[in-house]
mmCIF file of C-alpha atoms and ligand atoms in Angstrom:
data_model
loop_
_atom_site.group_PDB
_atom_site.id
_atom_site.type_symbol
_atom_site.label_atom_id
_atom_site.label_comp_id
_atom_site.label_asym_id
_atom_site.label_seq_id
_atom_site.Cartn_x
_atom_site.Cartn_y
_atom_site.Cartn_z
ATOM 1 C CA MET A 122 132.860 193.123 4.586
ATOM 2 C CA LYS A 123 136.758 191.224 4.420
ATOM 3 C CA ALA A 124 138.702 190.538 1.102
ATOM 4 C CA THR A 125 142.009 188.833 0.969
ATOM 5 C CA ALA A 126 144.105 189.750 -2.175
ATOM 6 C CA ILE A 127 147.813 188.478 -3.416
ATOM 7 C CA ALA A 128 149.692 190.650 -6.428
ATOM 8 C CA HIS A 129 153.121 190.734 -7.187
ATOM 9 C CA SER A 130 155.752 193.328 -8.235
ATOM 10 C CA ASN A 131 156.589 193.949 -11.953
ATOM 11 C CA ILE A 132 159.520 195.285 -13.579
ATOM 12 C CA ALA A 133 159.407 198.444 -15.581
ATOM 13 C CA LEU A 134 160.836 198.289 -19.332
ATOM 14 C CA ILE A 135 160.183 201.346 -20.034
ATOM 15 C CA LYS A 136 160.551 203.445 -16.843
ATOM 16 C CA TYR A 137 158.964 206.446 -15.437
ATOM 17 C CA TRP A 138 160.790 208.271 -13.447
ATOM 18 C CA GLY A 139 158.886 212.145 -12.259
ATOM 19 C CA ARG A 140 155.404 212.982 -12.005
ATOM 20 C CA ALA A 141 153.488 214.838 -14.465
ATOM 21 C CA ALA A 142 152.697 218.860 -13.131
ATOM 22 C CA VAL A 143 149.294 218.683 -12.787
ATOM 23 C CA ALA A 144 147.196 220.789 -10.197
ATOM 24 C CA ASP A 145 147.522 217.998 -7.556
ATOM 25 C CA PRO A 146 150.596 216.389 -7.392
ATOM 26 C CA GLY A 147 149.470 214.123 -4.954
ATOM 27 C CA LEU A 148 147.343 212.000 -7.997
ATOM 28 C CA ASN A 149 150.876 210.579 -8.848
ATOM 29 C CA ILE A 150 150.534 210.911 -12.245
ATOM 30 C CA PRO A 151 153.900 209.637 -14.638
ATOM 31 C CA LEU A 152 155.535 212.043 -16.592
ATOM 32 C CA ASN A 153 155.577 209.691 -19.271
ATOM 33 C CA ASP A 154 154.152 206.549 -20.531
ATOM 34 C CA ASN A 155 155.751 203.237 -19.110
ATOM 35 C CA ILE A 156 155.672 199.620 -19.646
ATOM 36 C CA SER A 157 156.154 196.813 -17.316
ATOM 37 C CA PHE A 158 155.973 193.402 -16.911
ATOM 38 C CA THR A 159 154.117 191.656 -13.677
ATOM 39 C CA LYS A 160 156.523 189.485 -12.720
ATOM 40 C CA ASN A 161 155.839 185.871 -10.947
ATOM 41 C CA SER A 162 158.810 184.183 -8.775
ATOM 42 C CA MET A 163 159.712 180.782 -10.187
ATOM 43 C CA ILE A 164 161.326 179.983 -6.442
ATOM 44 C CA ASP A 165 158.744 179.142 -3.331
ATOM 45 C CA ASP A 166 160.855 180.688 -1.002
ATOM 46 C CA MET A 167 160.641 184.062 -2.407
ATOM 47 C CA LYS A 168 157.598 184.853 -4.275
ATOM 48 C CA LEU A 169 157.979 188.707 -4.513
ATOM 49 C CA GLN A 170 154.178 188.645 -3.365
ATOM 50 C CA THR A 171 152.265 190.813 -0.782
ATOM 51 C CA ILE A 172 148.910 189.474 0.652
ATOM 52 C CA THR A 173 146.707 191.535 2.111
ATOM 53 C CA THR A 174 143.355 191.616 4.430
ATOM 54 C CA ILE A 175 141.494 194.315 5.131
ATOM 55 C CA HIS A 176 138.286 194.046 7.122
ATOM 56 C CA PHE A 177 135.668 196.792 7.585
ATOM 57 C CA ASP A 178 133.361 197.045 10.579
ATOM 58 C CA GLU A 179 131.437 198.419 12.936
ATOM 59 C CA ILE A 180 133.485 197.028 15.827
ATOM 60 C CA TYR A 181 136.549 199.164 14.768
ATOM 61 C CA ASP A 182 136.626 202.677 16.192
ATOM 62 C CA ARG A 183 139.364 204.047 14.342
ATOM 63 C CA ASP A 184 141.340 202.808 11.518
ATOM 64 C CA SER A 185 144.459 200.305 11.595
ATOM 65 C CA ALA A 186 147.021 198.830 9.542
ATOM 66 C CA GLU A 187 150.062 196.605 9.952
ATOM 67 C CA VAL A 188 152.698 195.899 7.614
ATOM 68 C CA ASN A 189 155.124 192.642 8.204
ATOM 69 C CA GLY A 190 154.435 193.335 11.679
ATOM 70 C CA GLU A 191 154.552 196.778 12.429
ATOM 71 C CA LYS A 192 151.960 198.936 13.208
ATOM 72 C CA LEU A 193 151.398 201.902 10.518
ATOM 73 C CA SER A 194 151.260 205.535 11.863
ATOM 74 C CA GLY A 195 152.319 208.891 10.553
ATOM 75 C CA ARG A 196 152.878 209.087 6.752
ATOM 76 C CA LYS A 197 152.911 205.581 6.268
ATOM 77 C CA LEU A 198 149.699 205.440 7.187
ATOM 78 C CA GLU A 199 148.416 208.835 5.233
ATOM 79 C CA ARG A 200 149.449 207.065 2.325
ATOM 80 C CA ILE A 201 147.376 203.739 2.857
ATOM 81 C CA LEU A 202 144.421 206.132 3.383
ATOM 82 C CA ARG A 203 144.842 208.142 -0.088
ATOM 83 C CA VAL A 204 143.857 205.059 -1.662
ATOM 84 C CA ILE A 205 141.160 203.580 1.290
ATOM 85 C CA ASP A 206 139.342 206.734 1.691
ATOM 86 C CA VAL A 207 138.709 207.277 -2.484
ATOM 87 C CA LEU A 208 137.380 203.683 -2.567
ATOM 88 C CA ARG A 209 135.405 204.165 1.410
ATOM 89 C CA SER A 210 133.704 207.702 -0.103
ATOM 90 C CA GLU A 211 132.654 205.638 -3.854
ATOM 91 C CA ALA A 212 131.125 203.247 -1.273
ATOM 92 C CA LYS A 213 129.373 206.105 0.827
ATOM 93 C CA SER A 214 131.029 204.351 3.628
ATOM 94 C CA ASN A 215 132.343 205.505 6.664
ATOM 95 C CA ILE A 216 133.150 202.484 8.426
ATOM 96 C CA LYS A 217 136.543 202.285 10.013
ATOM 97 C CA PHE A 218 139.095 199.150 9.262
ATOM 98 C CA ARG A 219 141.630 197.151 10.494
ATOM 99 C CA MET A 220 144.360 196.007 7.240
ATOM 100 C CA LYS A 221 147.044 193.317 7.880
ATOM 101 C CA SER A 222 149.700 192.781 5.127
ATOM 102 C CA ILE A 223 152.553 190.409 4.276
ATOM 103 C CA ASN A 224 155.169 190.940 2.282
ATOM 104 C CA ASP A 225 157.446 188.125 1.495
ATOM 105 C CA PHE A 226 160.593 190.186 -0.166
ATOM 106 C CA PRO A 227 162.863 193.286 0.855
ATOM 107 C CA THR A 228 160.762 196.334 1.185
ATOM 108 C CA GLN A 229 162.426 199.812 -0.410
ATOM 109 C CA ALA A 230 165.285 197.824 -1.761
ATOM 110 C CA GLY A 231 164.443 198.774 -5.499
ATOM 111 C CA LEU A 232 162.111 195.706 -6.231
ATOM 112 C CA ALA A 233 158.872 197.643 -6.071
ATOM 113 C CA SER A 234 157.593 196.223 -2.859
ATOM 114 C CA SER A 235 154.990 199.598 -2.764
ATOM 115 C CA ALA A 236 153.961 198.078 -6.351
ATOM 116 C CA SER A 237 152.883 194.613 -5.057
ATOM 117 C CA ALA A 238 151.443 196.377 -1.987
ATOM 118 C CA PHE A 239 149.062 199.045 -3.193
ATOM 119 C CA ALA A 240 148.005 196.566 -5.609
ATOM 120 C CA ALA A 241 146.971 194.056 -2.772
ATOM 121 C CA LEU A 242 145.548 197.010 -1.230
ATOM 122 C CA THR A 243 143.817 198.222 -4.099
ATOM 123 C CA LEU A 244 141.873 195.356 -5.011
ATOM 124 C CA ALA A 245 141.282 194.195 -1.157
ATOM 125 C CA THR A 246 139.572 197.153 -0.239
ATOM 126 C CA ALA A 247 137.240 197.427 -3.456
ATOM 127 C CA SER A 248 136.132 193.980 -2.879
ATOM 128 C CA ALA A 249 135.501 194.371 1.198
ATOM 129 C CA LEU A 250 133.429 197.558 0.390
ATOM 130 C CA GLY A 251 131.224 195.625 -2.480
ATOM 131 C CA LEU A 252 132.266 198.051 -5.356
ATOM 132 C CA LYS A 253 132.225 196.785 -8.860
ATOM 133 C CA ILE A 254 135.386 198.678 -10.437
ATOM 134 C CA ASN A 255 137.340 197.317 -13.655
ATOM 135 C CA ARG A 256 141.042 196.738 -13.684
ATOM 136 C CA GLU A 257 142.006 199.591 -15.389
ATOM 137 C CA GLN A 258 139.558 202.066 -12.758
ATOM 138 C CA LEU A 259 141.255 200.518 -10.407
ATOM 139 C CA SER A 260 144.556 200.939 -11.451
ATOM 140 C CA THR A 261 143.802 205.186 -11.133
ATOM 141 C CA VAL A 262 142.966 204.500 -7.293
ATOM 142 C CA ALA A 263 146.567 202.168 -6.782
ATOM 143 C CA ARG A 264 148.151 204.831 -8.575
ATOM 144 C CA LEU A 265 147.411 207.309 -5.823
ATOM 145 C CA GLY A 266 149.397 204.802 -3.195
ATOM 146 C CA SER A 267 152.386 204.281 -5.824
ATOM 147 C CA GLY A 268 152.556 204.985 -9.423
ATOM 148 C CA SER A 269 154.177 201.576 -10.087
ATOM 149 C CA ALA A 270 151.586 200.056 -8.144
ATOM 150 C CA ALA A 271 148.829 200.588 -11.405
ATOM 151 C CA ARG A 272 150.856 197.902 -13.785
ATOM 152 C CA SER A 273 150.377 195.355 -10.906
ATOM 153 C CA LEU A 274 146.883 194.702 -11.509
ATOM 154 C CA HIS A 275 147.375 193.330 -14.323
ATOM 155 C CA ASP A 276 148.601 190.139 -15.645
ATOM 156 C CA GLY A 277 151.602 189.700 -18.144
ATOM 157 C CA PHE A 278 152.661 192.824 -20.083
ATOM 158 C CA VAL A 279 151.342 196.347 -19.043
ATOM 159 C CA TYR A 280 150.985 200.332 -20.616
ATOM 160 C CA PHE A 281 150.582 202.843 -18.079
ATOM 161 C CA HIS A 282 149.470 205.877 -19.295
ATOM 162 C CA SER A 283 150.561 209.468 -18.174
ATOM 163 C CA ALA A 284 147.824 212.104 -18.775
ATOM 164 C CA SER A 285 146.498 215.150 -17.240
ATOM 165 C CA SER A 286 143.801 213.796 -15.258
ATOM 166 C CA HIS A 287 142.949 210.974 -12.898
ATOM 167 C CA GLU A 288 140.166 209.060 -14.890
ATOM 168 C CA GLN A 289 142.982 208.726 -18.537
ATOM 169 C CA ALA A 290 146.390 208.182 -16.029
ATOM 170 C CA PHE A 291 145.629 204.717 -16.277
ATOM 171 C CA ALA A 292 146.838 201.279 -16.806
ATOM 172 C CA GLU A 293 146.056 198.284 -19.059
ATOM 173 C CA GLN A 294 147.257 195.286 -20.043
ATOM 174 C CA ILE A 295 149.228 194.951 -23.710
ATOM 175 C CA CYS A 296 149.186 191.021 -24.088
ATOM 176 C CA GLU A 297 148.655 187.782 -21.762
ATOM 177 C CA PRO A 298 152.040 186.567 -20.098
ATOM 178 C CA GLY A 299 152.916 183.581 -22.313
ATOM 179 C CA HIS A 300 152.791 186.222 -25.761
ATOM 180 C CA CYS A 301 156.622 187.221 -25.544
ATOM 181 C CA ASP A 302 159.015 184.403 -24.180
ATOM 182 C CA MET A 303 160.824 186.560 -21.870
ATOM 183 C CA HIS A 304 162.185 185.662 -18.423
ATOM 184 C CA ALA A 305 164.832 187.823 -15.882
ATOM 185 C CA VAL A 306 167.390 186.509 -13.610
ATOM 186 C CA ILE A 307 167.039 189.230 -10.412
ATOM 187 C CA ALA A 308 170.355 189.430 -8.991
ATOM 188 C CA ILE A 309 169.990 190.575 -5.535
ATOM 189 C CA VAL A 310 172.861 192.360 -4.357
ATOM 190 C CA ASP A 311 171.809 194.529 -1.273
ATOM 191 C CA GLU A 312 168.526 193.559 0.641
ATOM 192 C CA SER A 313 168.486 196.996 2.969
ATOM 193 C CA GLU A 314 166.557 199.477 2.450
ATOM 194 C CA LYS A 315 167.530 202.618 0.096
ATOM 195 C CA LYS A 316 168.169 205.795 1.189
ATOM 196 C CA VAL A 317 166.041 208.094 -1.142
ATOM 197 C CA THR A 318 162.862 206.212 -1.571
ATOM 198 C CA SER A 319 161.091 206.390 -4.660
ATOM 199 C CA ASP A 320 158.410 208.719 -3.845
ATOM 200 C CA ALA A 321 160.898 211.559 -2.991
ATOM 201 C CA GLY A 322 163.289 210.737 -5.850
ATOM 202 C CA HIS A 323 160.996 211.318 -8.524
ATOM 203 C CA ASP A 324 160.325 215.327 -7.369
ATOM 204 C CA LEU A 325 164.140 215.371 -7.791
ATOM 205 C CA SER A 326 163.723 214.376 -11.838
ATOM 206 C CA ALA A 327 163.349 217.988 -13.164
ATOM 207 C CA ALA A 328 166.789 219.129 -11.271
ATOM 208 C CA SER A 329 168.558 217.155 -14.445
ATOM 209 C CA PRO A 330 169.505 218.570 -17.394
ATOM 210 C CA PHE A 331 169.176 215.123 -18.583
ATOM 211 C CA ASN A 332 165.318 215.231 -17.732
ATOM 212 C CA ASP A 333 163.763 216.441 -21.074
ATOM 213 C CA ILE A 334 165.873 214.477 -23.427
ATOM 214 C CA ARG A 335 164.966 211.381 -21.313
ATOM 215 C CA ILE A 336 161.098 212.566 -21.485
ATOM 216 C CA GLN A 337 161.360 212.672 -25.312
ATOM 217 C CA ARG A 338 163.311 209.848 -26.000
ATOM 218 C CA SER A 339 160.862 207.538 -23.863
ATOM 219 C CA ALA A 340 157.905 208.462 -25.900
ATOM 220 C CA GLU A 341 159.603 206.886 -28.609
ATOM 221 C CA GLN A 342 161.281 203.692 -26.768
ATOM 222 C CA VAL A 343 157.339 203.371 -25.088
ATOM 223 C CA MET A 344 156.029 202.303 -28.733
ATOM 224 C CA GLU A 345 158.885 200.765 -30.198
ATOM 225 C CA MET A 346 158.920 198.540 -27.104
ATOM 226 C CA ARG A 347 155.185 198.226 -27.212
ATOM 227 C CA GLN A 348 155.484 196.707 -30.797
ATOM 228 C CA ALA A 349 158.408 194.461 -29.733
ATOM 229 C CA ILE A 350 156.419 192.876 -27.169
ATOM 230 C CA LEU A 351 153.738 192.144 -29.586
ATOM 231 C CA GLU A 352 155.895 190.732 -31.989
ATOM 232 C CA HIS A 353 157.583 188.771 -29.504
ATOM 233 C CA ASP A 354 161.227 189.985 -30.346
ATOM 234 C CA PHE A 355 163.357 189.792 -27.341
ATOM 235 C CA SER A 356 166.343 191.055 -29.106
ATOM 236 C CA ALA A 357 164.068 194.498 -29.648
ATOM 237 C CA VAL A 358 162.497 194.306 -25.894
ATOM 238 C CA GLY A 359 166.074 194.113 -24.231
ATOM 239 C CA LYS A 360 168.137 196.921 -25.997
ATOM 240 C CA ILE A 361 164.800 199.508 -25.666
ATOM 241 C CA ALA A 362 165.276 198.187 -22.281
ATOM 242 C CA GLU A 363 168.729 198.290 -21.165
ATOM 243 C CA ALA A 364 169.002 201.766 -23.182
ATOM 244 C CA ASN A 365 166.177 203.369 -21.574
ATOM 245 C CA CYS A 366 167.614 202.016 -17.878
ATOM 246 C CA LYS A 367 170.714 203.829 -18.564
ATOM 247 C CA TYR A 368 168.624 207.207 -19.234
ATOM 248 C CA MET A 369 166.647 207.092 -16.259
ATOM 249 C CA HIS A 370 169.819 206.448 -14.140
ATOM 250 C CA ALA A 371 171.764 209.330 -16.023
ATOM 251 C CA VAL A 372 168.694 211.657 -14.845
ATOM 252 C CA MET A 373 169.123 209.885 -11.155
ATOM 253 C CA MET A 374 173.016 210.638 -11.003
ATOM 254 C CA THR A 375 172.636 214.395 -12.467
ATOM 255 C CA SER A 376 169.512 215.211 -10.361
ATOM 256 C CA GLU A 377 169.887 217.826 -7.618
ATOM 257 C CA PRO A 378 170.981 216.156 -4.916
ATOM 258 C CA PRO A 379 172.403 213.563 -6.957
ATOM 259 C CA LEU A 380 171.252 209.686 -6.714
ATOM 260 C CA PHE A 381 173.421 207.618 -6.816
ATOM 261 C CA TYR A 382 171.550 204.200 -6.432
ATOM 262 C CA TRP A 383 174.181 201.354 -8.205
ATOM 263 C CA ASN A 384 176.570 200.052 -5.972
ATOM 264 C CA PRO A 385 179.987 198.533 -7.154
ATOM 265 C CA GLU A 386 178.492 195.404 -7.296
ATOM 266 C CA THR A 387 175.402 196.681 -9.563
ATOM 267 C CA LEU A 388 178.541 197.798 -12.121
ATOM 268 C CA ARG A 389 179.966 194.255 -12.098
ATOM 269 C CA ILE A 390 176.977 192.749 -12.801
ATOM 270 C CA ILE A 391 175.966 195.371 -15.877
ATOM 271 C CA LYS A 392 179.928 194.227 -17.377
ATOM 272 C CA LYS A 393 179.187 190.808 -16.963
ATOM 273 C CA VAL A 394 175.588 190.936 -18.626
ATOM 274 C CA MET A 395 177.773 192.875 -21.598
ATOM 275 C CA SER A 396 180.401 190.662 -21.807
ATOM 276 C CA LEU A 397 177.733 187.782 -21.401
ATOM 277 C CA ARG A 398 176.518 189.145 -24.894
ATOM 278 C CA GLN A 399 179.686 189.051 -26.704
ATOM 279 C CA GLN A 400 180.031 185.573 -26.130
ATOM 280 C CA GLY A 401 176.795 184.643 -27.238
ATOM 281 C CA LEU A 402 174.379 184.856 -24.269
ATOM 282 C CA GLU A 403 171.806 187.296 -25.200
ATOM 283 C CA THR A 404 170.835 188.972 -22.143
ATOM 284 C CA TYR A 405 170.285 192.393 -21.061
ATOM 285 C CA PHE A 406 170.123 194.375 -18.023
ATOM 286 C CA THR A 407 167.566 196.825 -16.383
ATOM 287 C CA ILE A 408 167.367 198.612 -12.762
ATOM 288 C CA ASP A 409 165.028 200.569 -10.739
ATOM 289 C CA ALA A 410 165.742 202.740 -7.702
ATOM 290 C CA GLY A 411 167.715 200.465 -6.099
ATOM 291 C CA PRO A 412 171.277 198.294 -6.479
ATOM 292 C CA ASN A 413 169.516 194.894 -7.649
ATOM 293 C CA VAL A 414 169.642 194.562 -11.353
ATOM 294 C CA HIS A 415 167.329 192.197 -13.173
ATOM 295 C CA CYS A 416 168.893 190.623 -16.350
ATOM 296 C CA LEU A 417 166.468 189.537 -19.287
ATOM 297 C CA CYS A 418 166.965 186.367 -21.009
ATOM 298 C CA ARG A 419 165.291 183.859 -22.989
ATOM 299 C CA PRO A 420 163.653 180.682 -21.090
ATOM 300 C CA GLU A 421 166.191 178.607 -22.011
ATOM 301 C CA ASP A 422 168.789 180.636 -20.908
ATOM 302 C CA VAL A 423 167.811 180.970 -17.349
ATOM 303 C CA GLU A 424 169.827 178.066 -16.028
ATOM 304 C CA THR A 425 173.433 179.454 -17.657
ATOM 305 C CA LEU A 426 172.204 182.671 -16.568
ATOM 306 C CA THR A 427 171.934 181.775 -12.855
ATOM 307 C CA ILE A 428 175.176 179.641 -12.785
ATOM 308 C CA GLU A 429 177.228 182.902 -14.820
ATOM 309 C CA LEU A 430 176.271 185.632 -12.183
ATOM 310 C CA ALA A 431 176.227 183.174 -9.227
ATOM 311 C CA ALA A 432 179.877 183.616 -9.477
ATOM 312 C CA LEU A 433 180.235 186.421 -9.038
ATOM 313 C CA GLU A 434 181.317 188.309 -6.203
ATOM 314 C CA GLY A 435 179.137 190.177 -3.969
ATOM 315 C CA VAL A 436 175.655 188.308 -5.393
ATOM 316 C CA LYS A 437 173.692 187.499 -2.627
ATOM 317 C CA LYS A 438 170.587 186.197 -4.206
ATOM 318 C CA LEU A 439 169.838 185.147 -7.481
ATOM 319 C CA ILE A 440 165.899 185.018 -8.185
ATOM 320 C CA PRO A 441 164.400 183.600 -11.538
ATOM 321 C CA VAL A 442 161.186 185.374 -12.472
ATOM 322 C CA ARG A 443 158.932 185.400 -15.568
ATOM 323 C CA PRO A 444 156.086 187.533 -16.929
ATOM 324 C CA GLY A 445 152.661 186.324 -14.998
ATOM 325 C CA ARG A 446 149.710 186.781 -12.656
ATOM 326 C CA GLY A 447 148.414 190.090 -11.841
ATOM 327 C CA ALA A 448 146.367 190.786 -8.294
ATOM 328 C CA TYR A 449 143.670 188.222 -7.767
ATOM 329 C CA LEU A 450 141.461 187.667 -4.956
ATOM 330 C CA ALA A 451 142.053 185.172 -2.110
ATOM 331 C CA ASP A 452 139.639 182.915 0.210
ATOM 332 C CA GLU A 453 141.842 182.647 2.710
ATOM 333 C CA HIS A 454 142.390 185.667 5.167
ATOM 334 C CA LEU A 455 145.237 186.948 7.505
ATOM 335 C CA PHE A 456 143.417 187.420 10.309
HETATM 336 O O1 PMV B 731 155.592 204.056 -8.288
HETATM 337 P P1 PMV B 731 157.064 204.279 -7.359
HETATM 338 O O2 PMV B 731 157.115 204.967 -6.632
HETATM 339 O O3 PMV B 731 157.242 203.219 -7.127
HETATM 340 O O4 PMV B 731 158.443 204.815 -9.102
HETATM 341 C C1 PMV B 731 158.752 203.269 -9.923
HETATM 342 C C2 PMV B 731 159.705 204.185 -10.081
HETATM 343 C C3 PMV B 731 161.035 203.241 -11.000
HETATM 344 O O5 PMV B 731 161.048 201.822 -10.483
HETATM 345 C C4 PMV B 731 162.219 203.190 -10.521
HETATM 346 C C5 PMV B 731 161.038 203.039 -12.460
HETATM 347 C C6 PMV B 731 159.263 202.210 -12.912
HETATM 348 O O6 PMV B 731 158.741 202.706 -13.681
HETATM 349 O O7 PMV B 731 158.439 201.234 -12.131
#
């Protein structure tokens, strides 16, 4: 009863920010439908992936988990138990486990480390327990750990449904990774852990006067985005993604207390992206809950864009990514 899964993070093209007001807020149901692509890194020293091994066995007298060498306890352990206990109960098992996980990128820096972490954990656990569950159902379980994790189970472009029930709030694939020719260059300006996690930030969204407007506008943008992806319309995808990202950050900045995830380097990159666009290099920015910026571009522009961004003060690392593979099982275990 041992399994290992590998999963990658994703970047939201239509963001979710805030949870639906359902009877149990622990269900982690997004306030609005949202869209992402699962990103595969094009460099070997930072694959933006999580590898997780889980082993259920009578030899263990208690549950234990370790992430990047740190033994989990308290809230961190409870968070992974939300996912594992649902699957344990589905398998009618009460066997204890040992879990070990490795992330090859900074956690909680707005790079969606919780997305790859909970996607890998969900797939590995379901497999170790011998459960036969399809990806859509698995995505509802991953969502209990982190909303964005529901999307990382799938390859390519993904649609995540908001709903009033656990079963209906699932993520499904829109199309394969190669369907829409688009890459991104991630400009890392700060790798440290953010002070307010997205988990805590979601609860502040309702306090912003712009929250309702964002939700209304996102409902339209999510339809436009789906269409633009299916029509491989890079310009439309980029324009809508950038507009939607600005709405989310406007809500963050006007919640109570306000959340300013950007720093001066973030703004410098935003301005550079806008000026490159004016000069004819078509690129658009999108930013999650952190200061790092994803610059969307056409595959043939990755190299030029990387050179332009590298020249900016404060840019620490550049990671080219493309839409790619979701979570999958691996034969080699971590222990
Ligand atoms: O699922 P979480 O708690 O990692 O929240 C994700 C929030 C954003 O990254 C800011 C937006 C998104 O849709 O990924």
